[in-house]
CSV table of N, CA, C and O in Angstrom, one decimal:
chain,number,residue,atom,x,y,z
A,1,UNK,N,-126.8,-89.3,-31.4
A,1,UNK,CA,-126.6,-90.1,-33.0
A,1,UNK,C,-127.2,-89.9,-33.9
A,1,UNK,O,-128.2,-89.2,-34.0
A,2,UNK,N,-126.2,-90.3,-35.4
A,2,UNK,CA,-127.0,-90.2,-36.4
A,2,UNK,C,-127.5,-91.3,-37.3
A,2,UNK,O,-126.2,-92.3,-36.7
A,3,UNK,N,-128.3,-91.8,-37.7
A,3,UNK,CA,-128.6,-93.0,-38.1
A,3,UNK,C,-128.8,-92.7,-39.7
A,3,UNK,O,-129.4,-91.8,-40.1
A,4,UNK,N,-128.6,-93.7,-40.5
A,4,UNK,CA,-128.4,-93.6,-42.0
A,4,UNK,C,-129.5,-94.4,-42.7
A,4,UNK,O,-129.4,-95.9,-42.1
A,5,UNK,N,-130.3,-94.5,-43.1
A,5,UNK,CA,-131.4,-95.6,-43.4
A,5,UNK,C,-131.1,-95.5,-45.4
A,5,UNK,O,-131.3,-94.5,-45.8
A,6,UNK,N,-130.7,-96.8,-45.9
A,6,UNK,CA,-130.2,-96.8,-47.3
A,6,UNK,C,-131.5,-97.7,-47.9
A,6,UNK,O,-132.1,-98.3,-47.3
A,7,UNK,N,-131.8,-97.8,-49.2
A,7,UNK,CA,-132.9,-98.0,-49.7
A,7,UNK,C,-132.5,-98.1,-51.4
A,7,UNK,O,-132.0,-97.5,-52.2
A,8,UNK,N,-133.0,-98.8,-52.1
A,8,UNK,CA,-132.9,-98.9,-53.4
A,8,UNK,C,-132.0,-99.7,-54.6
A,8,UNK,O,-131.5,-99.6,-55.5
A,9,UNK,N,-131.3,-100.4,-53.5
A,9,UNK,CA,-130.7,-101.5,-54.1
A,9,UNK,C,-131.3,-102.9,-54.9
A,9,UNK,O,-132.8,-102.8,-54.6
A,10,UNK,N,-130.9,-103.8,-55.3
A,10,UNK,CA,-131.6,-105.2,-56.0
A,10,UNK,C,-130.7,-105.8,-57.1
A,10,UNK,O,-129.4,-105.1,-57.3
A,11,UNK,N,-131.3,-106.3,-57.6
A,11,UNK,CA,-130.9,-106.7,-59.3
A,11,UNK,C,-131.3,-106.4,-60.2
A,11,UNK,O,-132.6,-106.2,-60.4
A,12,UNK,N,-130.3,-105.9,-61.1
A,12,UNK,CA,-131.0,-105.4,-62.5
A,12,UNK,C,-129.7,-105.9,-63.5
A,12,UNK,O,-128.8,-106.6,-63.7
A,13,UNK,N,-130.0,-105.7,-64.6
A,13,UNK,CA,-129.4,-106.5,-65.8
A,13,UNK,C,-128.3,-105.4,-66.3
A,13,UNK,O,-128.6,-104.4,-66.6
A,14,UNK,N,-127.8,-105.8,-66.9
A,14,UNK,CA,-126.3,-105.1,-67.5
A,14,UNK,C,-127.3,-103.5,-68.0
A,14,UNK,O,-128.1,-104.6,-69.3
A,15,UNK,N,-126.6,-102.4,-68.1
A,15,UNK,CA,-127.4,-101.9,-69.0
A,15,UNK,C,-128.5,-101.0,-68.3
A,15,UNK,O,-129.2,-99.7,-68.8
A,16,UNK,N,-128.8,-101.6,-67.1
A,16,UNK,CA,-130.1,-101.3,-66.5
A,16,UNK,C,-130.0,-99.9,-65.7
A,16,UNK,O,-128.7,-99.7,-65.5
A,17,UNK,N,-130.7,-99.3,-64.7
A,17,UNK,CA,-130.8,-98.5,-63.8
A,17,UNK,C,-131.2,-98.7,-62.3
A,17,UNK,O,-132.0,-99.5,-62.3
A,18,UNK,N,-130.7,-98.4,-61.6
A,18,UNK,CA,-131.2,-97.9,-60.2
A,18,UNK,C,-130.7,-97.0,-59.4
A,18,UNK,O,-130.4,-96.4,-60.3
A,19,UNK,N,-131.6,-96.4,-58.4
A,19,UNK,CA,-131.6,-95.1,-57.7
A,19,UNK,C,-131.3,-95.4,-56.5
A,19,UNK,O,-132.5,-96.3,-55.9
A,20,UNK,N,-130.4,-95.5,-55.6
A,20,UNK,CA,-130.3,-95.5,-54.4
A,20,UNK,C,-130.7,-94.5,-53.4
A,20,UNK,O,-130.4,-93.1,-54.1
A,21,UNK,N,-131.5,-94.6,-52.5
A,21,UNK,CA,-132.0,-93.0,-51.2
A,21,UNK,C,-131.0,-93.7,-50.1
A,21,UNK,O,-130.8,-94.6,-49.6
A,22,UNK,N,-130.6,-92.5,-49.3
A,22,UNK,CA,-129.7,-92.9,-48.1
A,22,UNK,C,-130.5,-91.2,-47.2
A,22,UNK,O,-130.4,-90.2,-47.7
A,23,UNK,N,-131.4,-91.6,-46.0
A,23,UNK,CA,-131.9,-90.6,-45.1
A,23,UNK,C,-130.9,-90.9,-44.0
A,23,UNK,O,-130.7,-91.6,-43.7
A,24,UNK,N,-130.5,-89.4,-43.4
A,24,UNK,CA,-130.1,-89.1,-42.2
A,24,UNK,C,-131.2,-88.5,-41.1
A,24,UNK,O,-131.7,-87.8,-41.4
A,25,UNK,N,-130.9,-89.1,-40.1
A,25,UNK,CA,-131.9,-88.7,-38.9
A,25,UNK,C,-130.9,-89.0,-37.6
A,25,UNK,O,-130.0,-89.2,-37.3
A,26,UNK,N,-132.0,-88.0,-36.4
A,26,UNK,CA,-131.1,-88.1,-35.5
A,26,UNK,C,-131.2,-86.4,-35.1
A,26,UNK,O,-131.5,-85.5,-35.5
A,27,UNK,N,-129.9,-86.5,-34.2
A,27,UNK,CA,-129.9,-85.0,-33.7
A,27,UNK,C,-128.9,-84.6,-34.5
A,27,UNK,O,-127.8,-83.9,-33.6
A,28,UNK,N,-129.1,-84.1,-35.8
A,28,UNK,CA,-128.4,-83.2,-36.6
A,28,UNK,C,-128.2,-81.9,-36.4
A,28,UNK,O,-129.7,-81.1,-36.6
A,29,UNK,N,-127.2,-81.2,-36.6
A,29,UNK,CA,-127.1,-79.5,-36.3
A,29,UNK,C,-126.4,-79.3,-38.1
A,29,UNK,O,-127.5,-78.4,-38.3
A,30,UNK,N,-125.5,-79.8,-38.4
A,30,UNK,CA,-125.4,-79.6,-39.9
A,30,UNK,C,-124.7,-80.9,-40.3
A,30,UNK,O,-124.0,-81.4,-39.8
A,31,UNK,N,-124.9,-80.7,-41.8
A,31,UNK,CA,-124.4,-81.9,-42.4
A,31,UNK,C,-123.4,-81.2,-43.8
A,31,UNK,O,-123.5,-80.5,-44.2
A,32,UNK,N,-122.4,-81.7,-43.5
A,32,UNK,CA,-120.9,-81.0,-44.6
A,32,UNK,C,-120.8,-81.7,-45.7
A,32,UNK,O,-121.0,-81.2,-46.6
A,33,UNK,N,-121.4,-82.9,-45.4
A,33,UNK,CA,-120.9,-83.9,-47.0
A,33,UNK,C,-121.9,-85.1,-47.0
A,33,UNK,O,-122.0,-85.6,-46.2
A,34,UNK,N,-122.1,-85.6,-47.7
A,34,UNK,CA,-122.6,-87.0,-48.0
A,34,UNK,C,-121.9,-87.6,-49.0
A,34,UNK,O,-121.9,-87.4,-50.2
A,35,UNK,N,-121.9,-89.5,-49.2
A,35,UNK,CA,-121.1,-89.6,-50.2
A,35,UNK,C,-122.1,-90.7,-50.0
A,35,UNK,O,-122.3,-91.7,-49.6
A,36,UNK,N,-121.5,-92.1,-51.1
A,36,UNK,CA,-121.4,-93.5,-51.6
A,36,UNK,C,-120.5,-94.2,-51.9
A,36,UNK,O,-119.4,-93.7,-52.5
A,37,UNK,N,-120.1,-95.1,-51.0
A,37,UNK,CA,-119.1,-96.0,-51.4
A,37,UNK,C,-119.4,-97.3,-51.4
A,37,UNK,O,-120.8,-97.8,-51.1
A,38,UNK,N,-118.3,-98.3,-52.1
A,38,UNK,CA,-119.4,-99.6,-52.5
A,38,UNK,C,-117.6,-100.6,-52.4
A,38,UNK,O,-116.4,-100.0,-52.5
A,39,UNK,N,-118.2,-102.0,-51.8
A,39,UNK,CA,-117.3,-102.6,-51.6
A,39,UNK,C,-117.6,-103.6,-52.7
A,39,UNK,O,-118.5,-104.5,-52.0
A,40,UNK,N,-117.0,-104.4,-53.5
A,40,UNK,CA,-117.0,-105.6,-54.0
A,40,UNK,C,-116.4,-106.8,-53.6
A,40,UNK,O,-115.2,-106.6,-52.6
A,41,UNK,N,-116.9,-108.1,-53.4
A,41,UNK,CA,-116.1,-108.9,-52.6
A,41,UNK,C,-114.5,-109.4,-53.2
A,41,UNK,O,-114.2,-109.1,-54.0
A,42,UNK,N,-113.8,-109.0,-51.5
A,42,UNK,CA,-112.4,-109.3,-52.0
A,42,UNK,C,-111.7,-108.2,-52.1
A,42,UNK,O,-110.4,-107.6,-52.3
A,43,UNK,N,-112.5,-106.9,-52.2
A,43,UNK,CA,-112.0,-105.7,-52.6
A,43,UNK,C,-112.2,-104.6,-51.4
A,43,UNK,O,-112.7,-105.0,-50.8
A,44,UNK,N,-111.3,-103.6,-51.6
A,44,UNK,CA,-111.5,-102.9,-50.4
A,44,UNK,C,-112.7,-102.0,-50.9
A,44,UNK,O,-113.2,-101.3,-51.7
A,45,UNK,N,-113.5,-101.4,-49.5
A,45,UNK,CA,-113.9,-100.0,-49.8
A,45,UNK,C,-113.7,-99.2,-50.8
A,45,UNK,O,-112.4,-98.3,-50.4
A,46,UNK,N,-114.4,-98.4,-51.8
A,46,UNK,CA,-113.7,-97.2,-52.6
A,46,UNK,C,-115.3,-96.0,-53.0
A,46,UNK,O,-116.3,-96.5,-52.2
A,47,UNK,N,-114.5,-95.6,-52.9
A,47,UNK,CA,-115.4,-94.2,-53.0
A,47,UNK,C,-116.1,-94.1,-54.7
A,47,UNK,O,-115.8,-94.5,-55.0
A,48,UNK,N,-117.9,-93.7,-54.5
A,48,UNK,CA,-118.1,-94.0,-55.5
A,48,UNK,C,-118.5,-92.4,-55.9
A,48,UNK,O,-118.6,-91.9,-57.2
A,49,UNK,N,-118.9,-91.6,-55.4
A,49,UNK,CA,-119.7,-90.2,-55.4
A,49,UNK,C,-119.6,-89.6,-53.9
A,49,UNK,O,-119.6,-90.0,-52.7
A,50,UNK,N,-119.7,-88.3,-54.2
A,50,UNK,CA,-119.5,-87.7,-53.1
A,50,UNK,C,-120.2,-85.8,-53.3
A,50,UNK,O,-119.7,-85.5,-54.3
A,51,UNK,N,-120.9,-85.3,-52.2
A,51,UNK,CA,-121.5,-84.4,-52.2
A,51,UNK,C,-121.8,-83.6,-51.3
A,51,UNK,O,-121.7,-83.9,-49.8
A,52,UNK,N,-120.6,-82.3,-51.3
A,52,UNK,CA,-121.1,-81.2,-50.1
A,52,UNK,C,-122.0,-80.5,-49.8
A,52,UNK,O,-123.0,-80.5,-51.2
A,53,UNK,N,-122.1,-80.1,-48.9
A,53,UNK,CA,-123.6,-79.2,-48.6
A,53,UNK,C,-123.5,-78.2,-49.8
A,53,UNK,O,-124.6,-77.6,-49.9
A,54,UNK,N,-123.0,-77.2,-50.1
A,54,UNK,CA,-122.9,-76.4,-51.5
A,54,UNK,C,-123.2,-77.0,-52.6
A,54,UNK,O,-123.1,-76.4,-53.5
A,55,UNK,N,-122.9,-78.5,-52.6
A,55,UNK,CA,-123.4,-79.0,-54.0
A,55,UNK,C,-122.3,-79.3,-55.3
A,55,UNK,O,-122.8,-79.9,-55.8
A,56,UNK,N,-120.8,-79.1,-54.4
A,56,UNK,CA,-119.6,-79.6,-55.2
A,56,UNK,C,-119.8,-81.6,-55.0
A,56,UNK,O,-120.1,-82.0,-54.0
A,57,UNK,N,-119.8,-81.8,-56.2
A,57,UNK,CA,-119.4,-83.3,-56.6
A,57,UNK,C,-118.1,-83.8,-57.2
A,57,UNK,O,-117.5,-82.8,-57.7
A,58,UNK,N,-118.2,-85.0,-56.8
A,58,UNK,CA,-116.9,-85.8,-57.2
A,58,UNK,C,-117.1,-87.2,-57.3
A,58,UNK,O,-118.1,-87.8,-56.7
A,59,UNK,N,-116.5,-88.0,-58.5
A,59,UNK,CA,-117.4,-88.8,-58.8
A,59,UNK,C,-115.9,-89.8,-59.1
A,59,UNK,O,-114.9,-89.2,-59.3
A,60,UNK,N,-115.7,-91.3,-58.6
A,60,UNK,CA,-114.6,-92.1,-59.0
A,60,UNK,C,-114.4,-92.1,-60.9
A,60,UNK,O,-116.0,-91.9,-61.6
A,61,UNK,N,-113.7,-92.6,-61.4
A,61,UNK,CA,-113.4,-92.5,-62.5
A,61,UNK,C,-114.8,-93.5,-63.5
A,61,UNK,O,-115.3,-93.4,-64.6
A,62,UNK,N,-114.8,-94.8,-62.6
A,62,UNK,CA,-115.3,-95.9,-63.6
A,62,UNK,C,-116.6,-95.5,-63.3
A,62,UNK,O,-117.7,-95.9,-64.3
A,63,UNK,N,-117.4,-94.3,-62.8
A,63,UNK,CA,-119.1,-94.2,-62.9
A,63,UNK,C,-119.1,-92.8,-63.9
A,63,UNK,O,-120.1,-92.3,-63.6
A,64,UNK,N,-117.8,-92.2,-63.7
A,64,UNK,CA,-118.5,-90.7,-64.7
A,64,UNK,C,-119.0,-90.7,-65.9
A,64,UNK,O,-118.7,-91.9,-66.7
A,65,UNK,N,-120.2,-90.1,-65.7
A,65,UNK,CA,-121.1,-89.9,-66.9
A,65,UNK,C,-122.3,-91.0,-66.8
A,65,UNK,O,-123.2,-91.2,-67.4
A,66,UNK,N,-122.0,-91.9,-66.0
A,66,UNK,CA,-123.1,-93.0,-65.9
A,66,UNK,C,-124.1,-93.0,-64.3
A,66,UNK,O,-125.1,-92.8,-64.4
A,67,UNK,N,-123.3,-92.0,-63.2
A,67,UNK,CA,-124.1,-92.2,-61.9
A,67,UNK,C,-124.1,-90.9,-62.1
A,67,UNK,O,-123.1,-90.0,-62.0
A,68,UNK,N,-125.0,-90.0,-60.8
A,68,UNK,CA,-125.1,-88.9,-60.7
A,68,UNK,C,-125.9,-88.8,-59.1
A,68,UNK,O,-126.8,-89.7,-59.0
A,69,UNK,N,-125.1,-88.1,-58.0
A,69,UNK,CA,-125.5,-88.5,-57.1
A,69,UNK,C,-125.8,-87.3,-56.9
A,69,UNK,O,-125.9,-85.8,-57.3
A,70,UNK,N,-127.0,-86.6,-55.9
A,70,UNK,CA,-127.8,-85.2,-55.6
A,70,UNK,C,-128.4,-85.2,-54.2
A,70,UNK,O,-127.9,-86.6,-53.9
A,71,UNK,N,-128.6,-84.3,-53.6
A,71,UNK,CA,-128.9,-84.5,-52.1
A,71,UNK,C,-130.3,-83.2,-52.0
A,71,UNK,O,-130.6,-82.4,-52.3
A,72,UNK,N,-131.3,-83.9,-50.8
A,72,UNK,CA,-132.2,-82.7,-50.7
A,72,UNK,C,-131.8,-82.4,-49.0
A,72,UNK,O,-132.1,-83.1,-48.4
A,73,UNK,N,-131.5,-81.4,-49.2
A,73,UNK,CA,-130.8,-80.6,-47.8
A,73,UNK,C,-131.9,-80.6,-46.8
A,73,UNK,O,-132.0,-80.6,-45.8
A,74,UNK,N,-133.4,-80.4,-47.6
A,74,UNK,CA,-134.3,-80.3,-46.6
A,74,UNK,C,-134.4,-81.9,-45.9
A,74,UNK,O,-135.8,-81.4,-44.8
A,75,UNK,N,-134.3,-82.4,-46.7
A,75,UNK,CA,-134.6,-84.1,-46.1
A,75,UNK,C,-133.6,-84.6,-45.2
A,75,UNK,O,-133.7,-86.2,-45.1
A,76,UNK,N,-132.2,-84.2,-45.5
A,76,UNK,CA,-131.2,-84.5,-45.2
A,76,UNK,C,-131.1,-86.3,-45.8
A,76,UNK,O,-130.8,-87.2,-45.2
A,77,UNK,N,-131.1,-86.2,-46.8
A,77,UNK,CA,-131.6,-87.1,-47.8
A,77,UNK,C,-130.0,-86.9,-49.0
A,77,UNK,O,-130.4,-85.9,-49.4
A,78,UNK,N,-129.7,-88.0,-49.5
A,78,UNK,CA,-128.8,-87.9,-50.8
A,78,UNK,C,-129.3,-89.4,-51.5
A,78,UNK,O,-129.8,-90.2,-51.3
A,79,UNK,N,-129.0,-89.2,-53.0
A,79,UNK,CA,-129.8,-90.1,-54.1
A,79,UNK,C,-128.1,-90.4,-54.5
A,79,UNK,O,-127.7,-89.6,-55.1
A,80,UNK,N,-128.5,-91.4,-55.1
A,80,UNK,CA,-127.3,-91.9,-56.4
A,80,UNK,C,-128.0,-92.9,-57.3
A,80,UNK,O,-128.9,-93.4,-57.4
A,81,UNK,N,-128.3,-92.0,-58.6
A,81,UNK,CA,-128.8,-92.0,-59.8
A,81,UNK,C,-127.6,-93.1,-60.2
A,81,UNK,O,-127.1,-92.6,-60.8
A,82,UNK,N,-127.8,-94.1,-60.5
A,82,UNK,CA,-127.0,-95.2,-61.8
A,82,UNK,C,-128.0,-95.5,-62.9
A,82,UNK,O,-128.4,-96.5,-62.9
A,83,UNK,N,-127.5,-95.2,-63.7
A,83,UNK,CA,-127.7,-95.8,-65.4
A,83,UNK,C,-126.5,-96.5,-65.6
A,83,UNK,O,-125.3,-96.3,-65.6
A,84,UNK,N,-127.0,-97.2,-67.1
A,84,UNK,CA,-125.8,-97.9,-68.0
A,84,UNK,C,-125.1,-98.7,-67.1
A,84,UNK,O,-124.1,-99.0,-67.2
A,85,UNK,N,-126.0,-99.4,-65.9
A,85,UNK,CA,-124.9,-100.1,-65.1
A,85,UNK,C,-124.2,-101.6,-65.8
A,85,UNK,O,-124.8,-102.4,-67.0
A,86,UNK,N,-123.3,-101.7,-65.0
A,86,UNK,CA,-122.5,-103.0,-65.5
A,86,UNK,C,-122.0,-104.1,-64.2
A,86,UNK,O,-121.9,-103.6,-63.4
A,87,UNK,N,-121.8,-105.5,-65.1
A,87,UNK,CA,-121.8,-106.2,-64.0
A,87,UNK,C,-120.6,-105.8,-62.9
A,87,UNK,O,-120.5,-106.3,-62.2
A,88,UNK,N,-119.4,-105.5,-63.3
A,88,UNK,CA,-118.6,-104.8,-62.3
A,88,UNK,C,-118.9,-103.6,-61.4
A,88,UNK,O,-118.4,-103.1,-60.2
A,89,UNK,N,-120.1,-102.9,-61.6
A,89,UNK,CA,-120.8,-102.4,-61.0
A,89,UNK,C,-121.5,-103.1,-59.4
A,89,UNK,O,-121.6,-102.4,-58.5
A,90,UNK,N,-121.6,-104.5,-59.8
A,90,UNK,CA,-122.1,-105.1,-58.6
A,90,UNK,C,-120.9,-104.9,-57.5
A,90,UNK,O,-120.1,-105.0,-56.7
A,91,UNK,N,-121.9,-104.7,-56.0
A,91,UNK,CA,-121.0,-104.5,-54.7
A,91,UNK,C,-121.7,-104.0,-54.0
A,91,UNK,O,-123.0,-104.3,-54.1
A,92,UNK,N,-121.9,-104.2,-52.4
A,92,UNK,CA,-122.5,-103.7,-51.7
A,92,UNK,C,-122.2,-102.0,-51.9
A,92,UNK,O,-121.2,-101.3,-51.6
A,93,UNK,N,-123.4,-100.8,-51.5
A,93,UNK,CA,-123.0,-99.9,-51.6
A,93,UNK,C,-123.6,-99.2,-49.9
A,93,UNK,O,-124.3,-99.6,-49.4
A,94,UNK,N,-122.6,-97.9,-49.4
A,94,UNK,CA,-122.8,-97.8,-48.5
A,94,UNK,C,-123.2,-96.7,-48.1
A,94,UNK,O,-122.2,-95.7,-49.3
A,95,UNK,N,-123.9,-95.6,-47.9
A,95,UNK,CA,-124.0,-94.8,-47.7
A,95,UNK,C,-123.0,-94.1,-46.7
A,95,UNK,O,-122.7,-94.5,-45.1
A,96,UNK,N,-122.2,-92.6,-46.5
A,96,UNK,CA,-121.4,-91.8,-45.6
A,96,UNK,C,-122.0,-90.2,-45.5
A,96,UNK,O,-122.6,-89.9,-46.2
A,97,UNK,N,-122.1,-89.8,-44.3
A,97,UNK,CA,-123.2,-88.7,-44.0
A,97,UNK,C,-121.6,-87.9,-42.8
A,97,UNK,O,-121.5,-88.9,-42.0
A,98,UNK,N,-121.2,-87.3,-42.8
A,98,UNK,CA,-120.5,-86.3,-41.9
A,98,UNK,C,-121.1,-85.3,-41.8
A,98,UNK,O,-121.3,-84.0,-42.5
A,99,UNK,N,-120.9,-84.4,-40.4
A,99,UNK,CA,-121.3,-83.0,-40.3
A,99,UNK,C,-121.3,-82.8,-38.4
A,99,UNK,O,-120.3,-83.7,-38.0
A,100,UNK,N,-121.9,-82.1,-38.3
A,100,UNK,CA,-122.0,-81.8,-36.7
A,100,UNK,C,-123.3,-82.2,-36.2
A,100,UNK,O,-124.4,-81.8,-36.5
A,101,UNK,N,-123.3,-82.8,-34.5
A,101,UNK,CA,-124.8,-82.8,-34.1
A,101,UNK,C,-124.2,-82.3,-33.0
A,101,UNK,O,-123.6,-81.7,-32.4
A,102,UNK,N,-126.0,-82.1,-32.2
A,102,UNK,CA,-126.0,-81.7,-31.0
A,102,UNK,C,-125.2,-82.4,-30.0
A,102,UNK,O,-125.6,-83.9,-30.0
A,103,UNK,N,-125.0,-81.7,-28.9
A,103,UNK,CA,-124.6,-80.3,-29.0
A,103,UNK,C,-122.8,-80.1,-29.4
A,103,UNK,O,-121.9,-79.9,-29.1
A,104,UNK,N,-122.7,-79.6,-31.0
A,104,UNK,CA,-121.5,-79.2,-31.2
A,104,UNK,C,-120.4,-80.5,-31.3
A,104,UNK,O,-119.1,-80.4,-31.2
A,105,UNK,N,-120.9,-81.6,-31.8
A,105,UNK,CA,-120.2,-83.0,-32.1
A,105,UNK,C,-120.0,-83.4,-33.3
A,105,UNK,O,-121.4,-83.4,-33.8
A,106,UNK,N,-118.7,-83.2,-33.6
A,106,UNK,CA,-118.6,-83.9,-35.0
A,106,UNK,C,-119.0,-85.7,-35.5
A,106,UNK,O,-118.8,-86.2,-34.2
A,107,UNK,N,-119.6,-85.8,-36.2
A,107,UNK,CA,-120.2,-87.0,-36.6
A,107,UNK,C,-119.9,-87.2,-38.0
A,107,UNK,O,-119.2,-86.7,-38.9
A,108,UNK,N,-119.5,-88.9,-37.8
A,108,UNK,CA,-118.9,-89.2,-39.6
A,108,UNK,C,-119.8,-90.9,-39.6
A,108,UNK,O,-119.5,-91.8,-38.6
A,109,UNK,N,-120.8,-91.2,-40.2
A,109,UNK,CA,-121.7,-91.6,-39.6
A,109,UNK,C,-121.8,-92.7,-41.4
A,109,UNK,O,-121.6,-92.3,-42.1
A,110,UNK,N,-121.9,-94.1,-40.9
A,110,UNK,CA,-122.0,-95.4,-42.3
A,110,UNK,C,-123.5,-95.6,-41.9
A,110,UNK,O,-124.3,-95.8,-40.9
A,111,UNK,N,-123.9,-95.7,-43.5
A,111,UNK,CA,-125.6,-97.3,-43.3
A,111,UNK,C,-125.1,-98.0,-43.3
A,111,UNK,O,-123.8,-98.8,-43.3
A,112,UNK,N,-126.1,-99.5,-43.4
A,112,UNK,CA,-125.3,-100.6,-43.2
A,112,UNK,C,-125.4,-101.4,-44.3
A,112,UNK,O,-125.2,-102.7,-44.4
A,113,UNK,N,-125.5,-100.9,-45.5
A,113,UNK,CA,-125.2,-100.9,-46.8
A,113,UNK,C,-126.5,-101.7,-47.9
A,113,UNK,O,-127.3,-102.4,-47.1
A,114,UNK,N,-126.6,-101.6,-49.0
A,114,UNK,CA,-127.4,-101.9,-49.7
A,114,UNK,C,-126.9,-102.7,-51.2
A,114,UNK,O,-125.7,-102.5,-51.4
A,115,UNK,N,-127.0,-104.1,-51.3
A,115,UNK,CA,-126.8,-105.0,-52.4
A,115,UNK,C,-127.3,-104.2,-53.5
A,115,UNK,O,-128.2,-104.2,-53.6
A,116,UNK,N,-126.3,-104.3,-54.8
A,116,UNK,CA,-126.6,-103.8,-55.9
A,116,UNK,C,-126.0,-104.9,-57.1
A,116,UNK,O,-124.8,-105.3,-56.3
A,117,UNK,N,-126.5,-106.1,-57.5
A,117,UNK,CA,-126.1,-106.8,-58.1
A,117,UNK,C,-126.5,-106.9,-59.9
A,117,UNK,O,-127.8,-106.7,-60.0
A,118,UNK,N,-125.7,-106.5,-60.8
A,118,UNK,CA,-126.0,-106.3,-62.2
A,118,UNK,C,-125.7,-107.8,-62.7
A,118,UNK,O,-124.5,-108.5,-62.8
A,119,UNK,N,-126.3,-108.1,-63.7
A,119,UNK,CA,-126.1,-109.8,-64.2
A,119,UNK,C,-125.7,-109.4,-65.8
A,119,UNK,O,-126.3,-107.7,-66.2
A,120,UNK,N,-124.7,-110.3,-66.7
A,120,UNK,CA,-124.8,-109.5,-67.5
A,120,UNK,C,-125.6,-110.7,-68.6
A,120,UNK,O,-126.4,-111.2,-68.3
């Protein structure tokens, strides 16, 4: 099994910043990609940012230039630096991790989610 532990959510005023972290643990052989998704009330879950093992990234258009995803491969951890936050960024943010665990079984794991609330 692969477990994901998220941290860093909270309440912030518009224009402020937050940094989310997500650490993966378990019988991990290789991580291919990690990412952050979010789900606002009444809306579908959407991709926020994604990073591959090689460092390639992609972002939702709504967060480009404001959010930065990064990862520490040695720690199996992914980060999401969120700047210039807007009320419309309010959502539960979920970490996702895909790769291979021992013994050569693909996995696609999700964290439990962390609430981000941006007040106007």
